Short mmCIF file of C-alpha atoms in Angstrom, two decimals:
data_model
loop_
_atom_site.label_atom_id
_atom_site.label_comp_id
_atom_site.label_asym_id
_atom_site.label_seq_id
_atom_site.Cartn_x
_atom_site.Cartn_y
_atom_site.Cartn_z
CA UNK A 33 0.00 0.00 0.00
CA UNK A 34 1.30 3.47 -0.82
CA UNK A 35 1.12 5.04 2.64
CA UNK A 36 2.72 8.33 1.63
CA UNK A 37 -0.01 9.04 -0.88
CA UNK A 38 -2.71 7.95 1.54
CA UNK A 39 -1.44 10.27 4.28
CA UNK A 40 -1.49 13.24 1.92
CA UNK A 41 -5.25 12.92 1.49
CA UNK A 42 -6.68 11.04 4.48
CA UNK A 43 -6.20 13.18 7.59
CA UNK A 44 -6.93 10.81 10.40
CA UNK A 45 -7.83 13.58 12.83
CA UNK A 46 -4.77 13.65 15.04
CA UNK A 47 -5.57 13.51 18.77
CA UNK A 48 -8.77 15.55 18.60
CA UNK A 49 -11.37 13.89 20.82
CA UNK A 50 -14.54 13.07 18.93
CA UNK A 51 -13.02 13.41 15.49
CA UNK A 52 -14.21 10.91 12.89
CA UNK A 53 -11.21 9.12 11.44
CA UNK A 54 -10.89 7.26 8.14
CA UNK A 55 -8.35 4.58 7.26
CA UNK A 56 -7.89 2.79 3.97
CA UNK A 57 -7.71 -0.90 4.81
CA UNK A 58 -6.92 -1.93 1.24
CA UNK A 59 -6.56 0.00 -2.00
CA UNK A 60 -8.53 -1.67 -4.77
CA UNK A 61 -7.73 -2.11 -8.44
CA UNK A 62 -9.60 -2.64 -11.70
CA UNK A 63 -7.88 -4.09 -14.76
CA UNK A 64 -9.39 -4.62 -18.21
CA UNK A 65 -8.11 -6.11 -21.43
CA UNK A 66 -7.97 -4.23 -24.74
CA UNK A 67 -11.60 -5.12 -25.43
CA UNK A 68 -12.74 -3.79 -22.08
CA UNK A 69 -13.32 -7.13 -20.40
CA UNK A 70 -12.50 -7.23 -16.70
CA UNK A 71 -9.34 -9.17 -15.93
CA UNK A 72 -9.19 -8.41 -12.21
CA UNK A 73 -11.33 -6.41 -9.79
CA UNK A 74 -10.74 -5.83 -6.08
CA UNK A 75 -12.56 -3.08 -4.25
CA UNK A 76 -11.09 -0.50 -1.93
CA UNK A 77 -12.05 -1.14 1.70
CA UNK A 78 -12.38 1.67 4.24
CA UNK A 79 -12.61 1.82 8.03
CA UNK A 80 -14.52 4.70 9.62
CA UNK A 81 -13.91 5.29 13.33
CA UNK A 82 -16.35 7.49 15.19
CA UNK A 83 -16.43 8.10 18.97
CA UNK A 84 -18.75 5.10 19.41
CA UNK A 85 -18.75 3.13 16.15
CA UNK A 86 -16.37 1.08 14.02
CA UNK A 87 -17.67 0.94 10.45
CA UNK A 88 -16.25 -0.89 7.45
CA UNK A 89 -17.36 0.13 3.98
CA UNK A 90 -16.97 -2.68 1.41
CA UNK A 91 -15.10 -5.72 2.82
CA UNK A 92 -13.46 -6.36 -0.61
CA UNK A 93 -12.20 -9.71 -1.92
CA UNK A 94 -10.41 -12.70 -0.43
CA UNK A 95 -7.34 -11.63 -2.40
CA UNK A 96 -7.24 -8.41 -0.37
CA UNK A 97 -7.79 -10.07 3.00
CA UNK A 98 -4.08 -10.23 3.95
CA UNK A 99 -3.75 -6.51 3.30
CA UNK A 100 -6.89 -5.82 5.35
CA UNK A 101 -5.53 -7.90 8.25
CA UNK A 102 -2.22 -6.04 8.15
CA UNK A 103 -4.00 -2.68 8.18
CA UNK A 104 -6.03 -3.65 11.26
CA UNK A 105 -2.84 -4.63 13.09
CA UNK A 106 -1.17 -1.35 12.18
CA UNK A 107 -4.20 0.69 13.22
CA UNK A 108 -4.60 -1.23 16.48
CA UNK A 109 -8.22 -2.29 15.94
CA UNK A 110 -9.65 -5.82 15.93
CA UNK A 111 -12.05 -6.93 13.17
CA UNK A 112 -14.27 -8.52 15.84
CA UNK A 113 -14.92 -5.03 17.22
CA UNK A 114 -16.33 -3.73 13.93
CA UNK A 115 -20.03 -3.17 14.67
CA UNK A 116 -21.23 -1.97 11.26
CA UNK A 117 -20.56 -2.93 7.64
CA UNK A 118 -21.95 -0.85 4.78
CA UNK A 119 -22.04 -2.43 1.34
CA UNK A 120 -22.07 0.05 -1.51
CA UNK A 121 -23.60 -2.75 -3.57
CA UNK A 122 -23.74 -6.53 -3.76
CA UNK A 123 -21.13 -7.35 -6.42
CA UNK A 124 -18.66 -10.06 -5.44
CA UNK A 125 -15.55 -7.88 -5.59
CA UNK A 126 -16.97 -5.70 -2.80
CA UNK A 127 -18.46 -8.28 -0.43
CA UNK A 128 -16.31 -11.45 -0.32
CA UNK A 129 -14.79 -10.75 3.10
CA UNK A 130 -18.13 -10.03 4.74
CA UNK A 131 -17.74 -13.08 7.00
CA UNK A 132 -14.61 -11.48 8.50
CA UNK A 133 -16.88 -9.14 10.50
CA UNK A 134 -18.92 -11.63 12.48
CA UNK A 135 -20.27 -9.12 15.02
CA UNK A 136 -21.29 -6.40 12.59
CA UNK A 137 -24.71 -5.25 11.48
CA UNK A 138 -24.75 -5.11 7.68
CA UNK A 139 -26.51 -2.44 5.62
CA UNK A 140 -27.25 -2.37 1.90
CA UNK A 141 -29.64 -0.28 -0.18
CA UNK A 142 -32.69 -1.93 -1.73
CA UNK A 143 -32.66 -3.09 -5.35
CA UNK A 144 -29.89 -5.69 -5.23
CA UNK A 145 -30.32 -8.66 -7.56
CA UNK A 146 -28.50 -10.86 -5.05
CA UNK A 147 -29.68 -11.13 -1.47
CA UNK A 148 -27.14 -10.58 1.29
CA UNK A 149 -28.24 -12.92 4.09
CA UNK A 150 -28.88 -11.08 7.35
CA UNK A 151 -28.39 -7.61 5.88
CA UNK A 152 -30.64 -4.68 6.77
CA UNK A 153 -32.09 -3.32 3.53
CA UNK A 154 -32.47 0.47 3.34
CA UNK A 155 -35.11 2.11 1.15
CA UNK A 156 -34.43 5.76 2.08
CA UNK A 157 -32.59 8.06 -0.31
CA UNK A 158 -30.43 9.08 2.66
CA UNK A 159 -29.99 7.01 5.81
CA UNK A 160 -27.99 8.25 8.79
CA UNK A 161 -25.80 5.53 10.28
CA UNK A 162 -24.57 7.81 13.06
CA UNK A 163 -23.57 11.43 13.47
CA UNK A 164 -21.38 12.37 10.54
CA UNK A 165 -21.91 9.15 8.54
CA UNK A 166 -24.75 8.84 6.01
CA UNK A 167 -25.64 6.25 3.37
CA UNK A 168 -26.72 8.07 0.19
CA UNK A 169 -28.41 6.26 -2.69
CA UNK A 170 -26.34 6.89 -5.83
CA UNK A 171 -27.68 4.43 -8.43
CA UNK A 172 -26.54 3.94 -12.00
CA UNK A 173 -23.78 1.37 -11.74
CA UNK A 174 -26.52 -0.88 -10.37
CA UNK A 175 -29.92 -0.18 -8.80
CA UNK A 176 -28.79 -0.57 -5.18
CA UNK A 177 -25.56 1.39 -5.50
CA UNK A 178 -24.95 3.79 -2.63
CA UNK A 179 -22.15 5.99 -1.39
CA UNK A 180 -21.16 6.87 2.15
CA UNK A 181 -20.92 10.59 2.93
CA UNK A 182 -18.68 11.37 5.91
CA UNK A 183 -18.34 14.69 7.70
CA UNK A 184 -14.89 14.66 9.30
CA UNK A 185 -11.94 17.07 9.02
CA UNK A 186 -13.13 17.31 5.40
CA UNK A 187 -16.16 16.04 3.54
CA UNK A 188 -15.42 12.55 2.28
CA UNK A 189 -17.38 10.33 -0.08
CA UNK A 190 -16.67 6.61 -0.08
CA UNK A 191 -18.13 6.16 -3.53
CA UNK A 192 -17.99 2.45 -4.33
CA UNK A 193 -18.67 1.97 -8.02
CA UNK A 194 -20.59 5.20 -8.28
CA UNK A 195 -17.07 6.32 -9.11
CA UNK A 196 -14.97 3.20 -9.70
CA UNK A 197 -11.90 5.13 -10.85
CA UNK A 198 -10.69 8.70 -10.58
CA UNK A 199 -10.96 9.00 -14.36
CA UNK A 200 -14.74 8.55 -14.16
CA UNK A 201 -14.90 11.60 -11.91
CA UNK A 202 -12.45 13.78 -13.85
CA UNK A 203 -13.97 12.99 -17.25
CA UNK A 204 -17.58 12.80 -15.98
CA UNK A 205 -17.97 9.34 -17.48
CA UNK A 206 -20.33 6.70 -16.04
CA UNK A 207 -18.92 3.32 -15.01
CA UNK A 208 -18.36 1.05 -18.01
CA UNK A 209 -20.60 -1.49 -16.32
CA UNK A 210 -23.86 0.29 -15.57
CA UNK A 211 -27.61 -0.31 -15.35
CA UNK A 212 -28.52 3.28 -16.26
CA UNK A 213 -25.89 5.67 -17.62
CA UNK A 214 -28.02 8.78 -17.09
CA UNK A 215 -28.63 7.91 -13.45
CA UNK A 216 -24.92 7.13 -13.08
CA UNK A 217 -24.01 10.63 -14.28
CA UNK A 218 -26.53 12.20 -11.90
CA UNK A 219 -24.97 10.24 -9.07
CA UNK A 220 -21.48 11.44 -9.99
CA UNK A 221 -22.81 15.00 -9.89
CA UNK A 222 -24.28 14.38 -6.46
CA UNK A 223 -20.91 13.21 -5.17
CA UNK A 224 -19.21 16.18 -6.79
CA UNK A 225 -21.52 18.65 -5.04
CA UNK A 226 -20.59 17.29 -1.62
CA UNK A 227 -17.08 15.89 -1.65
CA UNK A 228 -13.76 17.44 -0.75
CA UNK A 229 -12.18 13.98 -0.99
CA UNK A 230 -13.45 11.03 -3.02
CA UNK A 231 -12.52 7.44 -2.22
CA UNK A 232 -13.31 5.52 -5.43
CA UNK A 233 -14.36 1.89 -5.60
CA UNK A 234 -11.09 0.70 -7.12
CA UNK A 235 -8.30 3.11 -6.35
CA UNK A 236 -6.61 5.67 -4.11
CA UNK A 237 -8.42 8.62 -2.53
CA UNK A 238 -8.20 11.87 -4.44
CA UNK A 239 -9.07 15.52 -3.94
CA UNK A 240 -12.27 16.55 -5.69
CA UNK A 241 -10.64 19.83 -6.71
CA UNK A 242 -6.99 20.14 -7.70
#
């Protein structure tokens, strides 16, 4: 993991009591062949620490599990203490490690084609998880797609595949895999209106404005 680049963008809040902190557990990737077919996909996984909650957004794939474990050790947090998991959507490359968080309540937005056993399904356009952390429905990649808006030292959006890669944001291009390209563009605009920092579904965090 490129820690120097991460530290430039993710300010973990220092020693301020009550500050929401974000940590990248694993930086995802997305590789395609010359014809656009996916060769490899692993999602970025993020830990949100609030004064009374430990939240993981997108557990990612089994391939990324060693990196996730290492990040927990470095942060000094145990996966068993994670009380909440938010799935941006139900695709395999975002959910494979869900069983790693055995004590967590799982949230996903309605509309998924695949059921996530035991998950709480949210129908609201916006759903507050706790103070400073909100699930926001941002469909287009797939019907259930959501992002997580976080009010911390800056305004962060953990975007999942609303914005799979930084290039989608910079070029205002919907994800190559999408259920509704017009909705996908509207969702990118919604993220753009809020975010100071975007954490894409398959890459490093980046500043919304250069």
